[in-house]
Tab-separated table of N, CA, C and O in Angstrom:
chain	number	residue	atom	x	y	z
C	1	UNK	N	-5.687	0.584	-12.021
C	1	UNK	CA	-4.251	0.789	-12.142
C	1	UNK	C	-3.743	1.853	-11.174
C	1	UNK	O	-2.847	1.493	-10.410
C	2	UNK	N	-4.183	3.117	-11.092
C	2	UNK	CA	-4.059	3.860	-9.744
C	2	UNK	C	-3.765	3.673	-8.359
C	2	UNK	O	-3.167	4.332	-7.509
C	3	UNK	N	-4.514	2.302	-8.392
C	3	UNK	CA	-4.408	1.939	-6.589
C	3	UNK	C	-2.897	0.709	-6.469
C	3	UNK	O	-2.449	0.148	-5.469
C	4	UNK	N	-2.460	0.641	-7.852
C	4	UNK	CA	-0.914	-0.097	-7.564
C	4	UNK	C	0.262	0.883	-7.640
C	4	UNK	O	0.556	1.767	-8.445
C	5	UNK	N	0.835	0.415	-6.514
C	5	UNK	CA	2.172	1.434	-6.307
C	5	UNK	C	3.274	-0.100	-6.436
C	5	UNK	O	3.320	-1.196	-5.876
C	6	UNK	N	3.988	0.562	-7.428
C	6	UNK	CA	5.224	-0.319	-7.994
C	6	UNK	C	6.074	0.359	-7.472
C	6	UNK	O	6.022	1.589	-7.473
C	7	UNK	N	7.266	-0.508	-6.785
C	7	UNK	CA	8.250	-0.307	-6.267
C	7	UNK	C	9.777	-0.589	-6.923
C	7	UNK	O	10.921	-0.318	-6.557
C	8	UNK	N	9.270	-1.181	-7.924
C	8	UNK	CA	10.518	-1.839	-8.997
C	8	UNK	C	11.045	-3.155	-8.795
C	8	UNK	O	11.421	-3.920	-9.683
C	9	UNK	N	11.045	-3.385	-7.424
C	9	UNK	CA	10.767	-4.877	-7.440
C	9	UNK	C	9.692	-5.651	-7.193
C	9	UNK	O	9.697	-6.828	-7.554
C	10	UNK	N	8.631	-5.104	-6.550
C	10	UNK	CA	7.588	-5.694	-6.167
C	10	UNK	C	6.279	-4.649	-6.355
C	10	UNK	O	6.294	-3.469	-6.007
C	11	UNK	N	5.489	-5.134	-6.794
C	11	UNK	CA	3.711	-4.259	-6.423
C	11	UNK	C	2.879	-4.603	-5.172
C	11	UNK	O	2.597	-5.740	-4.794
C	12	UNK	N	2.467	-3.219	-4.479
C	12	UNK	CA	1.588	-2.990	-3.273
C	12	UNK	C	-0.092	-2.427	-3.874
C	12	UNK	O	-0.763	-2.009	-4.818
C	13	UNK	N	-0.068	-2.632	-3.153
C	13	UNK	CA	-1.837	-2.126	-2.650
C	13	UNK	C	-2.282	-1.687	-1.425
C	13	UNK	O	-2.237	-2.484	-0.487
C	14	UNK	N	-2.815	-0.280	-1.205
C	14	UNK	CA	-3.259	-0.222	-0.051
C	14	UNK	C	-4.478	-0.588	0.206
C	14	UNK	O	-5.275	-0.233	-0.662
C	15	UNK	N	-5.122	-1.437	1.485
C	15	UNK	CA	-6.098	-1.772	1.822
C	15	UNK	C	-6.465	-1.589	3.094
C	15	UNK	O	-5.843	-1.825	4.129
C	16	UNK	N	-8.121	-0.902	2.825
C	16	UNK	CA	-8.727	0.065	4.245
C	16	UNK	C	-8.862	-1.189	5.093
C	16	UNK	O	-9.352	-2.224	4.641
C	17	UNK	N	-8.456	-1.077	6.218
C	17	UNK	CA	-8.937	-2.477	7.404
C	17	UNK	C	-9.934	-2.113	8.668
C	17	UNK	O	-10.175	-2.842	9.630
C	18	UNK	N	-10.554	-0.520	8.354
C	18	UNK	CA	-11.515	0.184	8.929
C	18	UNK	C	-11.170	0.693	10.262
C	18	UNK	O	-10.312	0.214	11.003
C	19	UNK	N	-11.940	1.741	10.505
C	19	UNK	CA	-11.079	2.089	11.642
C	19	UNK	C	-10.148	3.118	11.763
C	19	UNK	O	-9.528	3.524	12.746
C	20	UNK	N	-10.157	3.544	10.353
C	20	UNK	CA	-9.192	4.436	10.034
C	20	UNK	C	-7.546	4.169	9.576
C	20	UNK	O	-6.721	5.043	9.306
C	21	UNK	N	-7.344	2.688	9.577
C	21	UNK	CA	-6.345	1.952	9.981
C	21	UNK	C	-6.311	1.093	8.206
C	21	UNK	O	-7.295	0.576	7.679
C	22	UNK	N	-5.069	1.158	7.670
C	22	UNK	CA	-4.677	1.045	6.648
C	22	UNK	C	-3.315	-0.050	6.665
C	22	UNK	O	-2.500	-0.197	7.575
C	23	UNK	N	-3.376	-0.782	5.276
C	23	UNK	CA	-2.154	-1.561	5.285
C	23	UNK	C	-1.817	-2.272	4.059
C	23	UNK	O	-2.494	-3.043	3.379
C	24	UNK	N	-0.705	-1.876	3.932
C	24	UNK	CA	0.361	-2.492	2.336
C	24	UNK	C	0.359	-3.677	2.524
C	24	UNK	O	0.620	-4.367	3.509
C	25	UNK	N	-0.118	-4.005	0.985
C	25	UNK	CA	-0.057	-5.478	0.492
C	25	UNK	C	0.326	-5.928	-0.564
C	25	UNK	O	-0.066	-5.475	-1.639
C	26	UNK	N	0.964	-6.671	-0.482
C	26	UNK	CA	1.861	-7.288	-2.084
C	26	UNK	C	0.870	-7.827	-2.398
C	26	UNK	O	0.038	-8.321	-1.636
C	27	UNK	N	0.837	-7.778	-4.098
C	27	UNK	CA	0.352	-7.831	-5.156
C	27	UNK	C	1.272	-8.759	-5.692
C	27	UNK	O	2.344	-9.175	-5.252
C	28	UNK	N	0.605	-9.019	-6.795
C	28	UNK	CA	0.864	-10.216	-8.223
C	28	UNK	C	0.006	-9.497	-9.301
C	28	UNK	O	-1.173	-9.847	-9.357
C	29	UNK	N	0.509	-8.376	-10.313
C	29	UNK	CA	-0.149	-7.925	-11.187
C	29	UNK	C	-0.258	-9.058	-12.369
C	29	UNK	O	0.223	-10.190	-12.421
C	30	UNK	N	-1.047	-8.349	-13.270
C	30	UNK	CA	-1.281	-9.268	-14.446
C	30	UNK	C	-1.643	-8.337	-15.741
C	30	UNK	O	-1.433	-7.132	-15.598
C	31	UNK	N	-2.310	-8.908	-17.333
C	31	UNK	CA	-2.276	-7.490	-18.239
C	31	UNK	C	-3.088	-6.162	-17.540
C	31	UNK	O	-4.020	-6.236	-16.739
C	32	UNK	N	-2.565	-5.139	-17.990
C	32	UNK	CA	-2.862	-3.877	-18.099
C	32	UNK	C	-3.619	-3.556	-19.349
C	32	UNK	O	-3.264	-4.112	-20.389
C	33	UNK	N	-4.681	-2.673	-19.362
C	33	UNK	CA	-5.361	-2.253	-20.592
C	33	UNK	C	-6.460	-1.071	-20.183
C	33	UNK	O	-7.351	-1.294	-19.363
C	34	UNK	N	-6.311	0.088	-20.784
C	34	UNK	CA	-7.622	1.082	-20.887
C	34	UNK	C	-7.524	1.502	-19.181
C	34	UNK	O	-8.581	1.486	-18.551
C	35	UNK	N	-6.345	1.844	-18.521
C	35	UNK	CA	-6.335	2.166	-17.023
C	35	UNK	C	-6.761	0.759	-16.141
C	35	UNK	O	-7.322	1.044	-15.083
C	36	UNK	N	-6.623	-0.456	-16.347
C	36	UNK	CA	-7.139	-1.351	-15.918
C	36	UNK	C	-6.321	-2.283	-15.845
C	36	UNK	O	-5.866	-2.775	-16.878
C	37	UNK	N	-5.759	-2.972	-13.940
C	37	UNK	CA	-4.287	-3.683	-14.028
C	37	UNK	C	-5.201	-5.054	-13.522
C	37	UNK	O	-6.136	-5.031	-12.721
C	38	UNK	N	-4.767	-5.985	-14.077
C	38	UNK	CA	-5.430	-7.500	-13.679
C	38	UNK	C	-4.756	-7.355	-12.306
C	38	UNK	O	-3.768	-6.678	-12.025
C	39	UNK	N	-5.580	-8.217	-11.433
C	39	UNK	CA	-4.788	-8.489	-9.938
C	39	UNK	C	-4.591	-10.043	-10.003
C	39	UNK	O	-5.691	-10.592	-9.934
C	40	UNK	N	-3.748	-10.770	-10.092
C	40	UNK	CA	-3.671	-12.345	-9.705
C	40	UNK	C	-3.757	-12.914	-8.447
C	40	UNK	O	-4.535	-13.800	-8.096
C	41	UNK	N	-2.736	-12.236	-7.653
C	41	UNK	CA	-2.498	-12.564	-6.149
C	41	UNK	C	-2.438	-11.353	-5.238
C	41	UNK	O	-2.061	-10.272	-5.690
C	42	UNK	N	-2.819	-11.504	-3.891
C	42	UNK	CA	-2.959	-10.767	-2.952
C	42	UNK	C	-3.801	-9.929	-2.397
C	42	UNK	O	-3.609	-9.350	-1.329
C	43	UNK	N	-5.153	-9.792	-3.380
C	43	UNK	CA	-6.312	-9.210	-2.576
C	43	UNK	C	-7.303	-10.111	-2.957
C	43	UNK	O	-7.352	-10.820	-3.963
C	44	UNK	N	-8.293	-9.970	-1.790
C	44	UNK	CA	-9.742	-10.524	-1.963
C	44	UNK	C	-10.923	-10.080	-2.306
C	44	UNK	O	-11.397	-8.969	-2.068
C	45	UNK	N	-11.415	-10.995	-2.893
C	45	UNK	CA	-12.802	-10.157	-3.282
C	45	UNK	C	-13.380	-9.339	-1.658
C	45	UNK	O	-13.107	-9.736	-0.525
C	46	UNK	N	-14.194	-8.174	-2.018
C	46	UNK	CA	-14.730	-7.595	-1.141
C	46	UNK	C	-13.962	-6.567	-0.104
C	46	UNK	O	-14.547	-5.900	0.749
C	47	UNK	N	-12.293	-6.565	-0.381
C	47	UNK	CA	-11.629	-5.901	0.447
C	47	UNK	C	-11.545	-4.402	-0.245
C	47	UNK	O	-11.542	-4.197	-1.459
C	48	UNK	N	-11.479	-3.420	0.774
C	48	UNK	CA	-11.596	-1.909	-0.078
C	48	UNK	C	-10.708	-1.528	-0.265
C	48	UNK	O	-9.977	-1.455	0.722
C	49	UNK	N	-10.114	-1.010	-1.640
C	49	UNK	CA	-8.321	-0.837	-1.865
C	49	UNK	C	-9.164	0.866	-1.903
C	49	UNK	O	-10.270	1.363	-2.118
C	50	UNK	N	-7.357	1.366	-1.427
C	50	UNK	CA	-7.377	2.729	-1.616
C	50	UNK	C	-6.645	3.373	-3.311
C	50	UNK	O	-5.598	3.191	-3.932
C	51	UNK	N	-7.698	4.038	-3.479
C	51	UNK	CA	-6.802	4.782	-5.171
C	51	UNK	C	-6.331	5.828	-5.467
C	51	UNK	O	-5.803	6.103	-6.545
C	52	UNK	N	-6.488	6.607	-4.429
C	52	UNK	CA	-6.389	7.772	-4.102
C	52	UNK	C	-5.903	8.308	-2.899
C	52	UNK	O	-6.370	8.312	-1.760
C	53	UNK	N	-4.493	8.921	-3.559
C	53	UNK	CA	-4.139	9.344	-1.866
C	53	UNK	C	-3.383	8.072	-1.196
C	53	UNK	O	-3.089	8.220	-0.010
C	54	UNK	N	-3.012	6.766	-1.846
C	54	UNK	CA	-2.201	6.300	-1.109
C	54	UNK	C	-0.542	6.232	-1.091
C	54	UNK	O	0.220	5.524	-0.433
C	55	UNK	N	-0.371	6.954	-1.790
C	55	UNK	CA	0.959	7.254	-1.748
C	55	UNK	C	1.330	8.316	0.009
C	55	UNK	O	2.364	8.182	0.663
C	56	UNK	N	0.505	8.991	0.266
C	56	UNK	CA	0.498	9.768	0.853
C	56	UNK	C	0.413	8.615	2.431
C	56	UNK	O	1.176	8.807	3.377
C	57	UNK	N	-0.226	7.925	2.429
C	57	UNK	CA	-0.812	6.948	3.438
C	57	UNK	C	0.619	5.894	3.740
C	57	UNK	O	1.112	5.521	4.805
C	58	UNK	N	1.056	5.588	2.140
C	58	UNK	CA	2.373	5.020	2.197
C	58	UNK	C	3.960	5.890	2.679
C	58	UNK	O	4.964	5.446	3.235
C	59	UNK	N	3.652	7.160	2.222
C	59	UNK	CA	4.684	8.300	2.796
C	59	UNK	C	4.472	8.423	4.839
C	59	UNK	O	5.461	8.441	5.572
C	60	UNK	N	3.381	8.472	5.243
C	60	UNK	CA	3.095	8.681	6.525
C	60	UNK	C	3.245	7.396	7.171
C	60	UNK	O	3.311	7.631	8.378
C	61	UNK	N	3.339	6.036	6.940
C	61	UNK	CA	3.499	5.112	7.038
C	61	UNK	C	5.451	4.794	7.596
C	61	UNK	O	6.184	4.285	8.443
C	62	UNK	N	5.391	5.559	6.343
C	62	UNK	CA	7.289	5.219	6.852
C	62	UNK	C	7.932	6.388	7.655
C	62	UNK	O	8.890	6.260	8.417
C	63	UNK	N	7.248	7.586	7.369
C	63	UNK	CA	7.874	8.496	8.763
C	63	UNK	C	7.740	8.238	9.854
C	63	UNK	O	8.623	8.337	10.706
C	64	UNK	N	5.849	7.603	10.157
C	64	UNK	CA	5.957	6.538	11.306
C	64	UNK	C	7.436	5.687	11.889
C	64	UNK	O	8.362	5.769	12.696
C	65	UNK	N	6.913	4.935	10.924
C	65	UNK	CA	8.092	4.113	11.236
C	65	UNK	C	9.759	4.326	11.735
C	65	UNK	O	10.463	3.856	12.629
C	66	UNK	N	9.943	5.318	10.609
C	66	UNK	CA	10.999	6.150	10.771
C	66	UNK	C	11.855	7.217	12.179
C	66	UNK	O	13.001	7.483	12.544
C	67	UNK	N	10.095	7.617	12.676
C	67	UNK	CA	10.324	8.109	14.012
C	67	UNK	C	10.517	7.250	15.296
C	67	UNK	O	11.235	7.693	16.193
C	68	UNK	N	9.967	6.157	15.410
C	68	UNK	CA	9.663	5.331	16.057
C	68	UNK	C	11.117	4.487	16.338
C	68	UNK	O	11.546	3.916	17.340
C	69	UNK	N	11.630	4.671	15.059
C	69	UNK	CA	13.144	4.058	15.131
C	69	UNK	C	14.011	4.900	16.073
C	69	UNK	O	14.490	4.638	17.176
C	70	UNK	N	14.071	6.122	15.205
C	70	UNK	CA	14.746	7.398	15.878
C	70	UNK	C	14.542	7.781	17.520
C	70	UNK	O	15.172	8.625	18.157
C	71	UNK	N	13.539	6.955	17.962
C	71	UNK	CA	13.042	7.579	19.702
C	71	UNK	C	13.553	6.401	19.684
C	71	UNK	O	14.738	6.717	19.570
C	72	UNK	N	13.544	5.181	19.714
C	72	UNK	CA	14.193	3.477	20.197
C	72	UNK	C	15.830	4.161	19.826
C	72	UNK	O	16.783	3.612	20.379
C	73	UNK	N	15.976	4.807	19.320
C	73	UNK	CA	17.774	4.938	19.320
C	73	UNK	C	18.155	6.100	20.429
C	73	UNK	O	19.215	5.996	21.046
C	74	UNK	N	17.575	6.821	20.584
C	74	UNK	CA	17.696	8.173	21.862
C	74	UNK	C	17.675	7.951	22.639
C	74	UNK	O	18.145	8.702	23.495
C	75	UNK	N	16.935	6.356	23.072
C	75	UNK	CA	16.988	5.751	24.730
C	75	UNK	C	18.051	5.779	25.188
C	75	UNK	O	18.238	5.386	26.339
């Protein structure tokens, strides 16, 4: 349950793609019980979700982004 970040309309997951290199993925949750969220749709067996610390990965993610906008508008 830790490694889903709910957004209110939709659920993510972060997943390591190695390399140091990380990336949000919609989810399809299912029951919850004892810290434990069913996954239905959107990850695969064998892929490494992050549980820790991805909020932080998701925060640095959009300042990225965020800056990247901000220098494409200063041109």
């Amino acid at each position: 349950s830790e490694a889903v970040i709910g957004t209110g309309t939709r659920s993510v997951a972060i997943v390591a793609e190695g390399e140091g290199r990380y990336a949000a993925v919609e989810i399809k949750t299912g029951d919850e019980a004892e810290g434990r969220t069913e996954i239905l749709e959107g990850l695969a067996a064998g892929q490494t979700v992050v549980v820790s610390g991805q909020f932080l990965i998701d925060s640095e993610a959009s300042l990225r982004g965020t800056l990247q906008r901000l220098q494409g508008e200063a041109k």
